[in-house]
Amino acid sequence: MAPSADRQGYWGRPTSTLDWCEENYVASFYIAEFWNTVSNLIMILPPIYGAIQTFRDGLEFRYICSFLGLAAVGVGSWCFHMTLKYEMQLLDELPMIYSTCVFVYCLDARAGTLKRWMTVGSTGCSSGYECFKQENNISVFPIALLLIFSVSVTVVYLQWKEPVFHQVMYGALVACLVLRSIFIVTWVYPWLRPLCYTSLGVFLLGFLLWNIDNIFCDTLRTSRQMLPPGVGVVTQFHAWWHIFTGLGSYLHILLSLQIRSTYLKHRPNVKFLCGVWPTLHIDPPKTS
C-alpha cells in the first residue's frame, strides 16, 4: 500500500486503514484520490440503468437488487477514495460483501434444481429446464445462510480492523460465483460460455492490475514523476481495477439474468447502448 498522504486536502488526514498508490490531493484539493474516485462511475451509472431496465421488464426483484448492490459499491468506493476516512472505507468494503451475497443467491437459487437436472434428465425431464424453480420463488435457506455470513463478517471486521480479513472473505464469495457460473455454462447453458468467460476474464484482469498497483507502488509513483501527466494517468492501476471489476460484475449480472430469463421462456435480447455498452432487454414469451 502507499504511504501516508503527501499533501493535505479538504478532508484532512486520512483515517482509513488503507491508503492506495495514487498520490493524495494532487489533482484536486477536494478529492484525495481523484482517479480512484471518478473511475467508480462505471460501477454507478450503468447498474442504475440496468436496474431501471430490469424493473421495466418486470423481472424478479433479486436482479434489481444485484444492479443496485453494484451501484452501492460504486458509491461507497467513491466516498472512500474521495475522503480516505475510515467510515467511508466501511461504506465501500461492507457493500462489496453484501452485493456479492446477492450475486451468489441469484445463482444459488437454482442450485437444487440444477442438481436434479443432473440426476433426473433421463426420467422425463429431458431438457432439464422444467426442473428450475418457478418465477418469484424464494429460497429461504440460501437467504438465511448468506445473511448469517454477512452479519458474521460485519461483526468480526468491525472488531478486527484487518483489511486482509475482508479481502479473504470477499475472495471466498467470488470463488463461489466463479465455480457456480462455470458449472452452469458447462452443464446447462453451454452457449453462454463466451459471456461467462468474458466476465471472468475482465474481472481477473482487474485483479491482476490491483496486485501490480500494490506490489510495485514505489516504481509506479517514480514513473509518474518522469512521464507527462496525461500518460502517467494510465499507470493508476487501482482505477483500472475499478473499471475492469465493475465491467466484469456488470457482465456477470447480465449472465445471471440471461440464464433466468431463458428458463422462464422469455426472449433475452442483447442491445448496445450508444453502440458500445451492453444491455439486456427481455421480451415476453411468444404466445401460441
Short mmCIF file of C-alpha atoms in Angstrom, two decimals:
data_model
loop_
_atom_site.label_atom_id
_atom_site.label_comp_id
_atom_site.label_asym_id
_atom_site.label_seq_id
_atom_site.Cartn_x
_atom_site.Cartn_y
_atom_site.Cartn_z
CA MET A 1 0.00 0.00 0.00
CA ALA A 2 1.03 3.58 -0.50
CA PRO A 3 2.49 5.65 2.31
CA SER A 4 0.50 8.32 4.06
CA ALA A 5 -0.68 11.34 2.11
CA ASP A 6 1.97 13.69 0.77
CA ARG A 7 -0.41 16.65 0.74
CA GLN A 8 -3.18 17.85 2.98
CA GLY A 9 -6.57 18.44 1.45
CA TYR A 10 -10.17 19.27 2.24
CA TRP A 11 -10.85 16.05 4.18
CA GLY A 12 -7.77 16.32 6.39
CA ARG A 13 -5.52 13.48 7.50
CA PRO A 14 -6.58 10.01 6.29
CA THR A 15 -8.07 7.76 8.98
CA SER A 16 -8.66 4.70 6.77
CA THR A 17 -6.64 1.54 7.31
CA LEU A 18 -5.72 1.61 3.61
CA ASP A 19 -4.13 4.36 1.53
CA TRP A 20 -3.70 3.38 -2.09
CA CYS A 21 -0.92 4.12 -4.53
CA GLU A 22 -2.40 7.24 -6.11
CA GLU A 23 -0.79 10.37 -4.72
CA ASN A 24 -3.23 12.20 -2.46
CA TYR A 25 -4.74 15.60 -3.30
CA VAL A 26 -2.65 16.04 -6.44
CA ALA A 27 -5.45 16.54 -8.96
CA SER A 28 -7.94 18.23 -6.64
CA PHE A 29 -7.96 19.84 -3.19
CA TYR A 30 -11.39 18.31 -2.56
CA ILE A 31 -10.70 14.73 -3.71
CA ALA A 32 -7.96 12.70 -2.02
CA GLU A 33 -7.53 10.14 -4.82
CA PHE A 34 -9.01 11.73 -7.92
CA TRP A 35 -8.66 8.91 -10.47
CA ASN A 36 -9.54 6.21 -7.96
CA THR A 37 -12.69 8.22 -7.25
CA VAL A 38 -14.02 9.10 -10.71
CA SER A 39 -13.31 5.60 -12.06
CA ASN A 40 -16.19 4.39 -9.89
CA LEU A 41 -18.66 5.95 -12.32
CA ILE A 42 -18.60 2.68 -14.25
CA MET A 43 -19.99 0.95 -11.15
CA ILE A 44 -22.68 3.57 -10.59
CA LEU A 45 -24.31 4.74 -13.82
CA PRO A 46 -24.62 1.51 -15.90
CA PRO A 47 -26.00 -0.55 -12.97
CA ILE A 48 -28.61 2.13 -12.22
CA TYR A 49 -29.69 1.95 -15.87
CA GLY A 50 -29.70 -1.85 -15.61
CA ALA A 51 -31.92 -1.75 -12.51
CA ILE A 52 -34.39 0.55 -14.25
CA GLN A 53 -34.47 -1.66 -17.35
CA THR A 54 -34.91 -4.80 -15.22
CA PHE A 55 -37.81 -3.17 -13.40
CA ARG A 56 -39.42 -2.17 -16.71
CA ASP A 57 -39.08 -5.73 -17.98
CA GLY A 58 -40.90 -6.99 -14.90
CA LEU A 59 -38.15 -9.35 -13.83
CA GLU A 60 -37.61 -10.58 -10.31
CA PHE A 61 -36.59 -8.23 -7.52
CA ARG A 62 -33.36 -10.12 -6.82
CA TYR A 63 -31.90 -8.88 -10.11
CA ILE A 64 -32.84 -5.29 -9.39
CA CYS A 65 -31.02 -5.75 -6.06
CA SER A 66 -28.00 -7.09 -7.95
CA PHE A 67 -27.71 -3.94 -10.06
CA LEU A 68 -28.40 -1.62 -7.13
CA GLY A 69 -25.90 -3.54 -4.99
CA LEU A 70 -23.18 -2.95 -7.58
CA ALA A 71 -24.14 0.73 -7.71
CA ALA A 72 -23.94 0.89 -3.89
CA VAL A 73 -20.40 -0.47 -4.05
CA GLY A 74 -19.52 2.24 -6.56
CA VAL A 75 -20.98 5.00 -4.38
CA GLY A 76 -19.20 3.67 -1.31
CA SER A 77 -15.91 3.39 -3.16
CA TRP A 78 -16.36 6.94 -4.47
CA CYS A 79 -16.80 8.24 -0.92
CA PHE A 80 -13.86 6.21 0.37
CA HIS A 81 -11.33 7.33 -2.23
CA MET A 82 -12.58 10.89 -2.12
CA THR A 83 -12.10 11.22 1.65
CA LEU A 84 -9.84 8.37 2.83
CA LYS A 85 -11.90 8.28 6.02
CA TYR A 86 -12.40 5.01 7.91
CA GLU A 87 -16.20 5.37 7.94
CA MET A 88 -16.21 5.75 4.18
CA GLN A 89 -13.89 2.75 3.87
CA LEU A 90 -16.56 0.65 5.57
CA LEU A 91 -19.13 2.13 3.18
CA ASP A 92 -17.00 0.71 0.37
CA GLU A 93 -15.91 -2.65 1.75
CA LEU A 94 -19.03 -3.94 3.51
CA PRO A 95 -21.33 -3.41 0.48
CA MET A 96 -18.83 -5.49 -1.51
CA ILE A 97 -19.73 -8.41 0.77
CA TYR A 98 -23.46 -7.72 0.72
CA SER A 99 -23.78 -7.25 -3.05
CA THR A 100 -21.73 -10.35 -3.80
CA CYS A 101 -24.03 -12.32 -1.49
CA VAL A 102 -26.92 -11.17 -3.68
CA PHE A 103 -25.00 -12.37 -6.77
CA VAL A 104 -24.45 -15.74 -5.10
CA TYR A 105 -28.14 -16.03 -4.24
CA CYS A 106 -29.21 -15.25 -7.81
CA LEU A 107 -27.20 -18.25 -8.98
CA ASP A 108 -27.72 -20.46 -5.94
CA ALA A 109 -31.48 -20.02 -6.21
CA ARG A 110 -31.13 -22.61 -8.97
CA ALA A 111 -28.69 -24.88 -7.14
CA GLY A 112 -31.16 -27.55 -6.03
CA THR A 113 -32.88 -27.69 -9.38
CA LEU A 114 -29.57 -27.89 -11.22
CA LYS A 115 -28.62 -30.91 -9.17
CA ARG A 116 -31.94 -32.51 -10.02
CA TRP A 117 -31.33 -31.69 -13.68
CA MET A 118 -28.16 -33.78 -13.46
CA THR A 119 -29.98 -36.75 -11.94
CA VAL A 120 -33.48 -36.88 -13.43
CA GLY A 121 -32.82 -35.92 -17.03
CA SER A 122 -33.44 -39.49 -18.13
CA THR A 123 -36.77 -39.80 -16.30
CA GLY A 124 -38.99 -37.46 -18.22
CA CYS A 125 -37.26 -34.11 -17.70
CA SER A 126 -35.27 -34.30 -20.90
CA SER A 127 -34.26 -30.68 -21.22
CA GLY A 128 -33.86 -30.04 -17.51
CA TYR A 129 -35.48 -26.61 -17.82
CA GLU A 130 -38.71 -27.78 -16.17
CA CYS A 131 -36.66 -28.54 -13.08
CA PHE A 132 -35.87 -24.87 -12.44
CA LYS A 133 -37.84 -23.07 -9.78
CA GLN A 134 -40.92 -21.12 -10.70
CA GLU A 135 -40.95 -17.37 -11.17
CA ASN A 136 -40.75 -15.29 -7.97
CA ASN A 137 -39.93 -18.40 -5.91
CA ILE A 138 -37.92 -17.51 -2.78
CA SER A 139 -35.34 -19.91 -1.36
CA VAL A 140 -35.30 -19.32 2.39
CA PHE A 141 -32.29 -21.46 3.31
CA PRO A 142 -29.74 -19.73 1.00
CA ILE A 143 -31.02 -16.33 2.15
CA ALA A 144 -30.60 -17.30 5.81
CA LEU A 145 -27.13 -18.73 5.18
CA LEU A 146 -25.92 -15.66 3.28
CA LEU A 147 -27.45 -13.35 5.88
CA ILE A 148 -25.60 -15.15 8.67
CA PHE A 149 -22.39 -14.93 6.65
CA SER A 150 -22.83 -11.19 6.02
CA VAL A 151 -23.61 -10.39 9.65
CA SER A 152 -20.69 -12.51 10.87
CA VAL A 153 -18.22 -10.84 8.52
CA THR A 154 -19.52 -7.41 9.52
CA VAL A 155 -19.23 -8.06 13.26
CA VAL A 156 -15.76 -9.56 13.00
CA TYR A 157 -14.49 -6.82 10.69
CA LEU A 158 -15.79 -4.03 12.89
CA GLN A 159 -13.87 -5.53 15.81
CA TRP A 160 -10.81 -6.72 13.91
CA LYS A 161 -9.87 -3.94 11.51
CA GLU A 162 -7.68 -6.11 9.31
CA PRO A 163 -8.15 -5.47 5.56
CA VAL A 164 -6.78 -8.92 4.70
CA PHE A 165 -9.74 -10.50 6.52
CA HIS A 166 -12.17 -8.57 4.33
CA GLN A 167 -10.22 -9.44 1.20
CA VAL A 168 -10.24 -13.17 2.03
CA MET A 169 -13.99 -13.18 2.76
CA TYR A 170 -14.71 -11.30 -0.44
CA GLY A 171 -12.44 -13.66 -2.37
CA ALA A 172 -14.31 -16.67 -0.98
CA LEU A 173 -17.62 -15.27 -2.25
CA VAL A 174 -16.16 -14.52 -5.67
CA ALA A 175 -14.79 -18.08 -5.83
CA CYS A 176 -18.30 -19.41 -5.18
CA LEU A 177 -19.63 -17.28 -8.02
CA VAL A 178 -16.94 -18.44 -10.41
CA LEU A 179 -17.45 -22.13 -9.65
CA ARG A 180 -21.24 -21.88 -9.88
CA SER A 181 -21.10 -19.92 -13.14
CA ILE A 182 -18.70 -22.37 -14.75
CA PHE A 183 -20.90 -25.27 -13.63
CA ILE A 184 -24.00 -23.71 -15.21
CA VAL A 185 -22.40 -22.84 -18.56
CA THR A 186 -20.76 -26.26 -18.71
CA TRP A 187 -23.77 -28.45 -17.98
CA VAL A 188 -26.92 -26.41 -18.63
CA TYR A 189 -26.34 -23.42 -20.93
CA PRO A 190 -23.12 -24.06 -22.87
CA TRP A 191 -23.95 -21.35 -25.43
CA LEU A 192 -23.44 -18.77 -22.65
CA ARG A 193 -19.78 -19.70 -22.17
CA PRO A 194 -18.46 -16.65 -24.10
CA LEU A 195 -20.34 -14.25 -21.82
CA CYS A 196 -19.32 -16.16 -18.70
CA TYR A 197 -15.64 -16.34 -19.61
CA THR A 198 -15.57 -12.73 -20.77
CA SER A 199 -16.96 -11.62 -17.41
CA LEU A 200 -14.43 -13.77 -15.56
CA GLY A 201 -11.51 -12.70 -17.74
CA VAL A 202 -12.25 -8.98 -17.37
CA PHE A 203 -12.57 -9.37 -13.59
CA LEU A 204 -9.27 -11.29 -13.35
CA LEU A 205 -7.53 -8.61 -15.41
CA GLY A 206 -8.69 -6.04 -12.87
CA PHE A 207 -7.44 -8.26 -10.04
CA LEU A 208 -4.04 -8.52 -11.74
CA LEU A 209 -3.78 -4.73 -12.02
CA TRP A 210 -4.86 -4.37 -8.37
CA ASN A 211 -1.91 -6.55 -7.33
CA ILE A 212 0.54 -4.71 -9.57
CA ASP A 213 -0.61 -1.42 -8.03
CA ASN A 214 0.02 -2.80 -4.53
CA ILE A 215 3.34 -4.53 -5.15
CA PHE A 216 5.05 -2.02 -7.43
CA CYS A 217 3.67 1.19 -5.93
CA ASP A 218 7.06 2.87 -5.43
CA THR A 219 8.05 2.15 -9.03
CA LEU A 220 4.73 3.43 -10.35
CA ARG A 221 4.99 6.65 -8.34
CA THR A 222 8.51 7.25 -9.61
CA SER A 223 7.45 6.67 -13.21
CA ARG A 224 4.60 9.19 -12.87
CA GLN A 225 7.10 11.89 -11.95
CA MET A 226 9.00 11.29 -15.19
CA LEU A 227 6.01 10.82 -17.50
CA PRO A 228 3.75 13.58 -18.88
CA PRO A 229 0.59 13.92 -16.72
CA GLY A 230 -1.69 12.56 -19.43
CA VAL A 231 0.47 9.45 -19.77
CA GLY A 232 1.03 8.98 -16.05
CA VAL A 233 -2.72 8.64 -15.52
CA VAL A 234 -2.58 5.31 -17.36
CA THR A 235 -0.45 3.91 -14.51
CA GLN A 236 -3.25 4.45 -11.98
CA PHE A 237 -3.88 0.71 -11.82
CA HIS A 238 -6.28 0.84 -8.88
CA ALA A 239 -8.55 2.99 -11.03
CA TRP A 240 -8.29 0.33 -13.75
CA TRP A 241 -9.25 -2.25 -11.10
CA HIS A 242 -12.49 -0.32 -10.59
CA ILE A 243 -13.15 -0.18 -14.32
CA PHE A 244 -12.49 -3.84 -15.07
CA THR A 245 -14.12 -5.31 -11.97
CA GLY A 246 -17.10 -3.01 -12.47
CA LEU A 247 -17.47 -4.21 -16.06
CA GLY A 248 -16.88 -7.83 -15.06
CA SER A 249 -19.51 -7.66 -12.30
CA TYR A 250 -21.98 -5.98 -14.65
CA LEU A 251 -21.47 -8.71 -17.25
CA HIS A 252 -21.98 -11.33 -14.54
CA ILE A 253 -25.39 -9.83 -13.73
CA LEU A 254 -26.27 -9.96 -17.43
CA LEU A 255 -25.22 -13.61 -17.45
CA SER A 256 -27.40 -14.38 -14.44
CA LEU A 257 -30.31 -12.50 -15.99
CA GLN A 258 -29.94 -14.31 -19.30
CA ILE A 259 -29.88 -17.71 -17.58
CA ARG A 260 -33.03 -16.93 -15.63
CA SER A 261 -34.97 -15.31 -18.47
CA THR A 262 -34.10 -18.18 -20.81
CA TYR A 263 -35.56 -20.70 -18.36
CA LEU A 264 -38.71 -18.60 -17.94
CA LYS A 265 -39.08 -18.77 -21.73
CA HIS A 266 -38.63 -15.05 -22.13
CA ARG A 267 -36.58 -13.79 -25.05
CA PRO A 268 -33.40 -12.08 -23.83
CA ASN A 269 -32.15 -9.56 -26.36
CA VAL A 270 -28.70 -8.00 -26.02
CA LYS A 271 -28.52 -4.41 -27.21
CA PHE A 272 -25.67 -1.92 -27.09
CA LEU A 273 -26.30 1.48 -25.56
CA CYS A 274 -24.73 4.17 -27.77
CA GLY A 275 -23.33 1.28 -29.78
CA VAL A 276 -20.85 0.42 -27.02
CA TRP A 277 -22.30 -0.62 -23.66
CA PRO A 278 -24.13 -3.99 -23.49
CA THR A 279 -27.63 -4.05 -22.05
CA LEU A 280 -30.17 -6.85 -21.78
CA HIS A 281 -33.76 -6.30 -22.83
CA ILE A 282 -36.27 -9.02 -22.07
CA ASP A 283 -39.15 -9.62 -24.45
CA PRO A 284 -42.16 -11.58 -23.14
CA PRO A 285 -42.58 -15.18 -24.28
CA LYS A 286 -44.36 -15.73 -27.56
CA THR A 287 -47.99 -16.73 -27.26
CA SER A 288 -49.03 -19.82 -29.17
#
